[in-house]
C-alpha cells in the first residue's frame, strides 16, 4: 500500500512564513495611526468595547440594554479569557490569545494536510490568506470562533462526536459554526454529530445561564439590527444616494448602517433571501446522493457563503470565517471548491481596501467607496453561486462507465477515491 510521504521542508517553510506574516500583522496593529490603516479604529474595538464588556461580565452579567452586544452567551467566555494572563494588559492578552488560536488553526490544517490523500494547500491558504486582511484579524475574536469551526470539520471524519461538540462550542460563541454540520453524510454519522452537538450545546449553555444574568439579552439587540453599509442591501442604498435617495449612513448597533426611506423593506428582503438560501441548502441535502471525503467541508463553505451574501450585515471580519473554511476544503484532494477559494482570497484583499483604507469614502457614499464595496460584494456573490453549483454537481452519483478493454496504467501520484454513495 502506497503512503504519502511528507518531508519536513514544506512544514518548516510554512512555519517561517507564519512567523514572518504574524510579526508584520502585529506591527501593523501597533502602528496603525495612519488613515490608510484606520487611524486607530481597528484595535479600538478591543481596548474600548471588548474591555468594557469584560468589566460587565466580570461582575456576573451579560451586557443588557447594550445595543452593541449581539452575541450568544459563549462569547462571554472568549472575552473573559484575557483575564487568564493577568501580567499583561487586556489588549496584549487578547492579541496573544488570538495569535495562539491562529497558530492552532495553522497546526491543525498542517497536520491534516500531511495525512495520506490530503494536501498542505489548506494550511498554506490560511497562512498566506489571513494577512490579506492586514491587522484586523488580531483585533477581533473571529479567529477563535473560526478555530472551533475548523477543528470541528477536521475531526468530524474520525470522530463525529468530537466534531459535533466543537461545532456546538462555536455556535455558542457565534451562531454560524452550527452550519459546519450541514454536510455530514446521512445515517449514523449525522445522528452522532448532531446529537452530540445538541447535548454539548445544552450542557455548556446551562451553567452560563445559571452563572450570569441576562444570558439572552443579545436576542433583542440582534433582532433590532438594520442594514449595514457593506451588505448587499447597504451597497444598493448607498448607490441610491447618487440617484437622489434621501437616506444617510449612521452609527448604530455597533456598525455603520443605512437609515431612511425603504430601509425596512431592504432588511425584509435580505431576511427573505436568507430563508431562500436555507431552503436551497435543505434541498441539496435531501437530493444529495454522493458524498466524498470533502463533502462536509464543501457544504460548510457553501452554506456560510450563502448566509453571508444574503445577510443584512457583512462585516470585514466575516472574511476570516471564509478563509478558514476554504482552507479546510483545500486540505482534501477531493474538494470542488478550489476556484471558490481563489475568489475568497481576491475578495479578502479587496475587503482591506474597503476597510480600513477607504472606509471614509464608503461612509460618505462617494463613487470610489460605493464601487469598491460593489466589487468586493460582486466577488462574494460569484463565489457563493459557484460554491453552491459545484457542491450540487458533486453530490450527483458518479456515472457508470463500461470497464476499459485494457488495464490502465497506475498513477502513483493519486490516491484511491473512496466515496460514500447514499441511496
Short mmCIF file of C-alpha atoms in Angstrom, two decimals:
data_model
loop_
_atom_site.label_atom_id
_atom_site.label_comp_id
_atom_site.label_asym_id
_atom_site.label_seq_id
_atom_site.Cartn_x
_atom_site.Cartn_y
_atom_site.Cartn_z
CA UNK A 1 0.00 0.00 0.00
CA UNK A 2 1.42 3.37 -1.06
CA UNK A 3 1.57 6.02 1.63
CA UNK A 4 2.04 9.72 1.15
CA UNK A 5 5.48 10.84 2.21
CA UNK A 6 5.80 14.37 3.52
CA UNK A 7 9.22 15.85 4.11
CA UNK A 8 9.66 18.37 6.92
CA UNK A 9 10.77 21.05 4.43
CA UNK A 10 7.28 22.34 3.48
CA UNK A 11 6.15 22.38 7.11
CA UNK A 12 9.24 24.32 8.19
CA UNK A 13 8.77 26.78 5.33
CA UNK A 14 5.12 27.20 6.34
CA UNK A 15 6.19 27.86 9.93
CA UNK A 16 8.66 30.51 8.80
CA UNK A 17 6.03 32.24 6.67
CA UNK A 18 3.55 32.17 9.56
CA UNK A 19 6.06 33.76 11.93
CA UNK A 20 7.00 36.46 9.42
CA UNK A 21 3.44 37.36 8.44
CA UNK A 22 2.15 37.38 12.01
CA UNK A 23 5.04 39.60 13.08
CA UNK A 24 4.05 42.01 10.30
CA UNK A 25 0.37 41.89 11.31
CA UNK A 26 1.33 42.58 14.93
CA UNK A 27 3.50 45.51 13.86
CA UNK A 28 0.63 46.98 11.83
CA UNK A 29 -1.66 46.62 14.84
CA UNK A 30 0.62 48.74 17.00
CA UNK A 31 1.42 51.28 14.26
CA UNK A 32 -1.98 51.90 12.71
CA UNK A 33 -2.26 55.63 13.33
CA UNK A 34 -2.12 56.25 9.57
CA UNK A 35 -5.52 56.99 7.99
CA UNK A 36 -4.89 54.21 5.47
CA UNK A 37 -4.72 51.73 8.35
CA UNK A 38 -7.83 53.06 10.04
CA UNK A 39 -6.37 55.80 12.21
CA UNK A 40 -6.51 53.60 15.30
CA UNK A 41 -10.08 52.38 14.71
CA UNK A 42 -9.13 48.70 14.29
CA UNK A 43 -7.65 48.00 17.77
CA UNK A 44 -10.15 50.36 19.41
CA UNK A 45 -12.76 47.60 19.42
CA UNK A 46 -10.57 45.54 21.77
CA UNK A 47 -9.31 48.10 24.26
CA UNK A 48 -12.57 50.03 24.41
CA UNK A 49 -15.57 47.80 23.56
CA UNK A 50 -14.28 44.34 24.48
CA UNK A 51 -12.67 45.69 27.66
CA UNK A 52 -15.95 47.34 28.62
CA UNK A 53 -17.79 44.04 28.13
CA UNK A 54 -15.08 42.31 30.16
CA UNK A 55 -15.85 44.58 33.08
CA UNK A 56 -19.57 43.83 32.88
CA UNK A 57 -19.02 40.09 32.50
CA UNK A 58 -16.59 40.06 35.41
CA UNK A 59 -19.49 41.09 37.63
CA UNK A 60 -21.60 38.11 36.60
CA UNK A 61 -23.89 39.60 33.96
CA UNK A 62 -24.15 39.87 30.22
CA UNK A 63 -24.39 43.44 28.86
CA UNK A 64 -28.13 44.07 28.96
CA UNK A 65 -29.60 47.16 27.24
CA UNK A 66 -26.35 47.50 25.24
CA UNK A 67 -27.15 47.78 21.54
CA UNK A 68 -23.65 46.60 20.62
CA UNK A 69 -23.99 43.28 22.49
CA UNK A 70 -25.38 40.88 19.87
CA UNK A 71 -23.56 37.64 20.61
CA UNK A 72 -24.57 34.30 22.17
CA UNK A 73 -23.55 33.55 25.77
CA UNK A 74 -20.43 31.62 24.76
CA UNK A 75 -18.87 34.86 23.57
CA UNK A 76 -18.56 35.84 27.20
CA UNK A 77 -16.04 33.05 27.82
CA UNK A 78 -13.83 34.29 24.96
CA UNK A 79 -13.98 37.88 26.17
CA UNK A 80 -13.15 36.85 29.73
CA UNK A 81 -10.22 34.66 28.64
CA UNK A 82 -7.62 37.51 28.58
CA UNK A 83 -8.06 37.66 32.35
CA UNK A 84 -6.13 34.38 32.48
CA UNK A 85 -2.99 36.39 31.67
CA UNK A 86 -3.00 38.99 34.45
CA UNK A 87 0.60 40.06 33.86
CA UNK A 88 -0.48 41.56 30.51
CA UNK A 89 -2.90 44.36 29.72
CA UNK A 90 -6.28 43.28 28.40
CA UNK A 91 -5.32 44.34 24.88
CA UNK A 92 -1.99 42.49 24.97
CA UNK A 93 -3.57 39.34 26.40
CA UNK A 94 -6.33 39.39 23.80
CA UNK A 95 -3.83 39.61 20.94
CA UNK A 96 -1.68 36.83 22.43
CA UNK A 97 -4.69 34.52 22.70
CA UNK A 98 -5.77 35.40 19.17
CA UNK A 99 -2.32 34.53 17.85
CA UNK A 100 -2.48 31.27 19.80
CA UNK A 101 -5.81 30.42 18.15
CA UNK A 102 -4.32 31.35 14.78
CA UNK A 103 -1.34 29.05 15.42
CA UNK A 104 -3.72 26.26 16.44
CA UNK A 105 -5.63 26.58 13.16
CA UNK A 106 -2.38 26.50 11.19
CA UNK A 107 -1.14 23.44 13.07
CA UNK A 108 -4.46 21.61 12.63
CA UNK A 109 -4.52 22.34 8.90
CA UNK A 110 -0.88 21.32 8.50
CA UNK A 111 -1.46 18.09 10.43
CA UNK A 112 -4.49 17.28 8.28
CA UNK A 113 -2.54 18.14 5.13
CA UNK A 114 0.23 15.65 5.89
CA UNK A 115 -2.13 12.69 6.11
CA UNK A 116 -2.48 10.30 3.14
CA UNK A 117 -4.73 11.69 0.45
CA UNK A 118 -4.53 15.21 1.84
CA UNK A 119 -2.78 18.42 0.87
CA UNK A 120 -0.88 21.25 2.56
CA UNK A 121 -2.63 23.77 0.33
CA UNK A 122 -5.15 24.37 3.11
CA UNK A 123 -2.53 25.37 5.66
CA UNK A 124 -0.82 27.49 3.01
CA UNK A 125 -4.04 29.31 2.14
CA UNK A 126 -4.73 30.14 5.77
CA UNK A 127 -1.14 31.21 6.50
CA UNK A 128 -0.86 33.45 3.43
CA UNK A 129 -4.51 34.45 3.11
CA UNK A 130 -5.19 35.84 6.59
CA UNK A 131 -2.58 38.65 6.25
CA UNK A 132 -4.59 39.96 3.29
CA UNK A 133 -6.90 41.38 5.96
CA UNK A 134 -3.92 43.29 7.41
CA UNK A 135 -4.09 43.61 11.21
CA UNK A 136 -7.87 43.28 11.52
CA UNK A 137 -7.87 39.55 12.48
CA UNK A 138 -5.78 40.24 15.59
CA UNK A 139 -8.32 42.74 16.91
CA UNK A 140 -11.47 40.63 16.52
CA UNK A 141 -12.42 37.39 18.24
CA UNK A 142 -13.47 35.76 14.95
CA UNK A 143 -10.16 33.86 14.77
CA UNK A 144 -11.12 32.00 17.94
CA UNK A 145 -14.55 31.18 16.51
CA UNK A 146 -13.00 30.02 13.24
CA UNK A 147 -10.65 27.75 15.20
CA UNK A 148 -13.63 25.91 16.69
CA UNK A 149 -15.26 25.52 13.26
CA UNK A 150 -12.03 24.33 11.62
CA UNK A 151 -11.34 21.76 14.34
CA UNK A 152 -14.95 20.58 14.15
CA UNK A 153 -14.66 19.86 10.43
CA UNK A 154 -11.21 18.28 10.65
CA UNK A 155 -12.24 15.92 13.46
CA UNK A 156 -15.65 15.09 12.01
CA UNK A 157 -14.48 12.22 9.80
CA UNK A 158 -12.67 10.37 12.57
CA UNK A 159 -14.94 11.30 15.47
CA UNK A 160 -18.43 12.63 14.74
CA UNK A 161 -18.86 13.14 18.47
CA UNK A 162 -15.88 15.48 18.71
CA UNK A 163 -16.95 17.25 15.53
CA UNK A 164 -20.40 17.86 16.98
CA UNK A 165 -19.02 19.13 20.29
CA UNK A 166 -16.68 21.65 18.66
CA UNK A 167 -19.46 22.83 16.34
CA UNK A 168 -21.70 23.40 19.35
CA UNK A 169 -18.98 25.36 21.15
CA UNK A 170 -18.50 27.51 18.08
CA UNK A 171 -22.24 28.13 17.76
CA UNK A 172 -22.36 29.27 21.39
CA UNK A 173 -19.73 31.89 20.62
CA UNK A 174 -21.11 32.98 17.24
CA UNK A 175 -24.04 31.23 15.62
CA UNK A 176 -22.55 30.49 12.18
CA UNK A 177 -20.40 27.43 13.17
CA UNK A 178 -23.66 25.46 13.51
CA UNK A 179 -23.63 25.36 9.70
CA UNK A 180 -20.48 23.23 9.57
CA UNK A 181 -22.50 20.08 10.30
CA UNK A 182 -24.74 20.56 7.27
CA UNK A 183 -22.74 18.24 5.05
CA UNK A 184 -22.43 15.19 7.29
CA UNK A 185 -23.49 12.02 5.41
CA UNK A 186 -26.99 10.84 6.25
CA UNK A 187 -27.16 7.98 8.70
CA UNK A 188 -25.23 7.18 11.88
CA UNK A 189 -22.62 9.87 11.32
CA UNK A 190 -25.24 12.62 11.18
CA UNK A 191 -27.11 11.25 14.18
CA UNK A 192 -23.95 11.12 16.28
CA UNK A 193 -22.61 14.53 15.21
CA UNK A 194 -25.90 16.39 15.51
CA UNK A 195 -26.89 14.58 18.70
CA UNK A 196 -23.63 15.38 20.43
CA UNK A 197 -23.83 18.97 19.20
CA UNK A 198 -27.23 19.42 20.82
CA UNK A 199 -26.12 17.70 24.03
CA UNK A 200 -22.87 19.67 24.28
CA UNK A 201 -24.61 22.94 23.48
CA UNK A 202 -27.17 22.36 26.23
CA UNK A 203 -24.53 21.23 28.72
CA UNK A 204 -22.45 24.38 28.14
CA UNK A 205 -25.37 26.79 27.92
CA UNK A 206 -26.90 25.70 31.22
CA UNK A 207 -24.01 26.80 33.50
CA UNK A 208 -23.67 30.07 31.59
CA UNK A 209 -27.36 30.78 32.08
CA UNK A 210 -27.11 29.96 35.78
CA UNK A 211 -23.87 31.84 36.45
CA UNK A 212 -24.65 35.05 34.54
CA UNK A 213 -27.62 37.37 34.48
CA UNK A 214 -29.31 38.32 31.19
CA UNK A 215 -27.95 35.38 29.11
CA UNK A 216 -30.44 36.02 26.28
CA UNK A 217 -30.08 39.79 26.16
CA UNK A 218 -28.34 39.51 22.80
CA UNK A 219 -31.53 38.38 21.03
CA UNK A 220 -33.26 41.74 21.40
CA UNK A 221 -30.29 43.71 20.05
CA UNK A 222 -29.59 41.25 17.24
CA UNK A 223 -33.20 41.43 16.10
CA UNK A 224 -33.07 45.22 16.05
CA UNK A 225 -30.16 45.47 13.64
CA UNK A 226 -30.73 47.25 10.35
CA UNK A 227 -28.92 47.28 7.02
CA UNK A 228 -25.16 47.62 7.42
CA UNK A 229 -23.45 49.78 4.83
CA UNK A 230 -21.21 47.00 3.44
CA UNK A 231 -24.00 44.47 2.92
CA UNK A 232 -25.61 43.97 -0.48
CA UNK A 233 -28.66 45.95 0.61
CA UNK A 234 -26.48 48.67 2.10
CA UNK A 235 -24.46 48.90 -1.10
CA UNK A 236 -27.64 49.32 -3.15
CA UNK A 237 -28.89 52.06 -0.82
CA UNK A 238 -25.51 53.77 -0.84
CA UNK A 239 -25.57 53.85 -4.62
CA UNK A 240 -29.14 55.13 -4.49
CA UNK A 241 -27.84 58.25 -2.75
CA UNK A 242 -26.38 59.27 -6.11
CA UNK A 243 -29.86 58.94 -7.64
CA UNK A 244 -31.47 61.20 -5.09
CA UNK A 245 -32.35 58.82 -2.26
CA UNK A 246 -32.71 60.89 0.89
CA UNK A 247 -31.26 58.38 3.36
CA UNK A 248 -27.88 58.52 5.04
CA UNK A 249 -25.34 56.46 6.96
CA UNK A 250 -25.42 56.43 10.77
CA UNK A 251 -23.58 54.58 13.52
CA UNK A 252 -25.96 52.32 15.43
CA UNK A 253 -25.95 48.78 16.83
CA UNK A 254 -22.16 48.78 16.69
CA UNK A 255 -21.92 49.37 12.93
CA UNK A 256 -22.46 51.96 10.22
CA UNK A 257 -25.99 51.35 8.98
CA UNK A 258 -28.20 52.98 6.40
CA UNK A 259 -31.24 54.87 7.67
CA UNK A 260 -34.04 56.45 5.68
CA UNK A 261 -36.92 55.52 3.38
CA UNK A 262 -37.25 51.91 2.21
CA UNK A 263 -34.58 50.60 4.61
CA UNK A 264 -37.07 48.27 6.39
CA UNK A 265 -38.09 46.84 3.02
CA UNK A 266 -34.46 46.15 2.14
CA UNK A 267 -33.92 44.46 5.52
CA UNK A 268 -37.00 42.30 4.97
CA UNK A 269 -35.76 41.35 1.51
CA UNK A 270 -32.42 40.30 2.99
CA UNK A 271 -34.17 38.08 5.53
CA UNK A 272 -36.28 36.54 2.75
CA UNK A 273 -33.14 35.80 0.73
CA UNK A 274 -31.53 34.20 3.78
CA UNK A 275 -34.60 31.98 4.16
CA UNK A 276 -34.38 31.08 0.47
CA UNK A 277 -30.70 30.22 0.87
CA UNK A 278 -31.57 27.93 3.76
CA UNK A 279 -34.20 26.29 1.60
CA UNK A 280 -31.65 25.65 -1.16
CA UNK A 281 -29.28 24.05 1.32
CA UNK A 282 -32.04 21.81 2.68
CA UNK A 283 -32.98 20.85 -0.89
CA UNK A 284 -29.35 19.97 -1.62
CA UNK A 285 -29.16 17.76 1.43
CA UNK A 286 -32.40 15.98 0.59
CA UNK A 287 -31.36 15.31 -3.00
CA UNK A 288 -27.67 14.59 -2.43
CA UNK A 289 -26.75 11.02 -3.31
CA UNK A 290 -22.96 11.07 -3.30
CA UNK A 291 -20.60 12.05 -0.50
CA UNK A 292 -16.86 12.37 -1.00
CA UNK A 293 -14.41 12.88 1.88
CA UNK A 294 -14.56 16.62 1.13
CA UNK A 295 -18.36 17.00 1.01
CA UNK A 296 -18.75 18.13 4.67
CA UNK A 297 -16.06 20.76 4.06
CA UNK A 298 -17.54 21.96 0.78
CA UNK A 299 -21.06 22.12 2.21
CA UNK A 300 -19.88 24.19 5.18
CA UNK A 301 -18.18 26.73 2.92
CA UNK A 302 -21.17 26.95 0.56
CA UNK A 303 -23.59 27.40 3.47
CA UNK A 304 -21.60 30.17 5.16
CA UNK A 305 -21.08 31.94 1.83
CA UNK A 306 -24.81 31.90 1.08
CA UNK A 307 -25.70 33.17 4.52
CA UNK A 308 -23.02 35.87 4.28
CA UNK A 309 -24.12 37.34 0.96
CA UNK A 310 -27.80 37.38 1.96
CA UNK A 311 -27.19 38.87 5.40
CA UNK A 312 -28.16 42.39 6.47
CA UNK A 313 -24.60 42.72 7.76
CA UNK A 314 -21.28 41.93 6.07
CA UNK A 315 -18.56 43.00 8.47
CA UNK A 316 -14.91 42.84 7.33
CA UNK A 317 -14.12 40.12 9.87
CA UNK A 318 -16.56 37.76 8.13
CA UNK A 319 -13.77 37.14 5.64
CA UNK A 320 -11.84 35.37 8.42
CA UNK A 321 -14.56 32.69 8.52
CA UNK A 322 -14.48 32.21 4.77
CA UNK A 323 -10.69 31.96 4.59
CA UNK A 324 -10.72 29.35 7.36
CA UNK A 325 -13.43 27.22 5.72
CA UNK A 326 -11.79 27.50 2.30
CA UNK A 327 -8.55 26.33 3.89
CA UNK A 328 -10.28 23.25 5.30
CA UNK A 329 -11.64 22.46 1.84
CA UNK A 330 -8.17 22.63 0.33
CA UNK A 331 -6.80 20.07 2.77
CA UNK A 332 -8.70 17.46 0.73
CA UNK A 333 -7.78 16.49 -2.82
CA UNK A 334 -11.44 15.74 -3.49
CA UNK A 335 -12.75 19.26 -2.87
CA UNK A 336 -14.84 21.01 -5.50
CA UNK A 337 -14.12 24.46 -4.08
CA UNK A 338 -10.68 25.37 -5.43
CA UNK A 339 -11.87 28.21 -7.71
CA UNK A 340 -14.10 29.44 -4.88
CA UNK A 341 -11.05 29.70 -2.62
CA UNK A 342 -9.32 31.92 -5.20
CA UNK A 343 -12.35 34.24 -5.30
CA UNK A 344 -12.39 34.42 -1.49
CA UNK A 345 -8.74 35.46 -1.45
CA UNK A 346 -9.44 38.18 -4.02
CA UNK A 347 -12.45 39.39 -2.02
CA UNK A 348 -10.34 39.43 1.16
CA UNK A 349 -7.68 41.59 -0.43
CA UNK A 350 -10.32 43.98 -1.73
CA UNK A 351 -12.04 43.98 1.66
CA UNK A 352 -8.92 45.50 3.21
CA UNK A 353 -9.08 48.29 0.67
CA UNK A 354 -12.68 48.91 1.69
CA UNK A 355 -11.86 48.76 5.41
CA UNK A 356 -9.81 50.32 6.79
CA UNK A 357 -8.15 52.02 3.83
CA UNK A 358 -11.09 53.75 2.14
CA UNK A 359 -13.82 53.38 4.74
CA UNK A 360 -14.35 57.12 4.98
CA UNK A 361 -15.19 57.11 1.28
CA UNK A 362 -17.63 54.25 1.85
CA UNK A 363 -19.39 56.05 4.71
CA UNK A 364 -19.53 59.28 2.72
CA UNK A 365 -21.13 57.38 -0.17
CA UNK A 366 -18.62 58.59 -2.77
CA UNK A 367 -18.36 56.79 -6.08
CA UNK A 368 -14.97 55.40 -5.05
CA UNK A 369 -16.36 53.93 -1.85
CA UNK A 370 -19.50 52.55 -3.49
CA UNK A 371 -17.64 50.90 -6.37
CA UNK A 372 -15.07 49.33 -4.05
CA UNK A 373 -17.78 47.69 -1.93
CA UNK A 374 -19.70 46.71 -5.06
CA UNK A 375 -16.61 44.96 -6.46
CA UNK A 376 -15.95 43.13 -3.18
CA UNK A 377 -19.55 42.03 -2.87
CA UNK A 378 -19.61 41.02 -6.52
CA UNK A 379 -16.72 38.64 -5.88
CA UNK A 380 -18.54 37.20 -2.88
CA UNK A 381 -21.73 36.75 -4.90
CA UNK A 382 -19.91 34.90 -7.67
CA UNK A 383 -18.13 32.79 -5.05
CA UNK A 384 -21.42 31.89 -3.34
CA UNK A 385 -23.17 30.89 -6.56
CA UNK A 386 -20.17 28.96 -7.84
CA UNK A 387 -19.71 27.22 -4.49
CA UNK A 388 -23.30 26.01 -4.34
CA UNK A 389 -23.36 24.93 -8.00
CA UNK A 390 -20.18 22.92 -7.62
CA UNK A 391 -21.47 21.41 -4.37
CA UNK A 392 -24.73 20.43 -6.09
CA UNK A 393 -22.93 18.82 -9.02
CA UNK A 394 -20.51 16.94 -6.78
CA UNK A 395 -23.45 15.37 -4.92
CA UNK A 396 -24.70 13.55 -8.04
CA UNK A 397 -23.78 9.85 -8.23
CA UNK A 398 -20.79 9.15 -10.50
CA UNK A 399 -21.95 7.88 -13.88
CA UNK A 400 -21.35 4.23 -14.51
CA UNK A 401 -18.94 3.69 -17.36
CA UNK A 402 -18.01 0.40 -19.03
CA UNK A 403 -14.75 -1.12 -17.91
CA UNK A 404 -11.86 -0.30 -20.24
CA UNK A 405 -10.58 -3.03 -22.54
CA UNK A 406 -7.04 -2.66 -21.26
CA UNK A 407 -5.78 -2.26 -17.74
CA UNK A 408 -4.99 1.44 -17.11
CA UNK A 409 -1.52 2.41 -16.09
CA UNK A 410 -1.34 3.02 -12.32
CA UNK A 411 -0.85 6.58 -11.24
CA UNK A 412 1.35 6.70 -8.18
CA UNK A 413 0.56 10.36 -7.55
CA UNK A 414 -3.13 9.74 -6.99
CA UNK A 415 -4.69 8.04 -4.03
CA UNK A 416 -7.82 5.89 -4.37
CA UNK A 417 -11.06 7.85 -4.20
CA UNK A 418 -13.30 6.42 -1.54
CA UNK A 419 -16.70 7.99 -1.73
CA UNK A 420 -19.85 7.22 0.17
CA UNK A 421 -22.94 6.82 -2.00
CA UNK A 422 -26.26 7.30 -0.31
CA UNK A 423 -29.35 5.81 -1.92
#
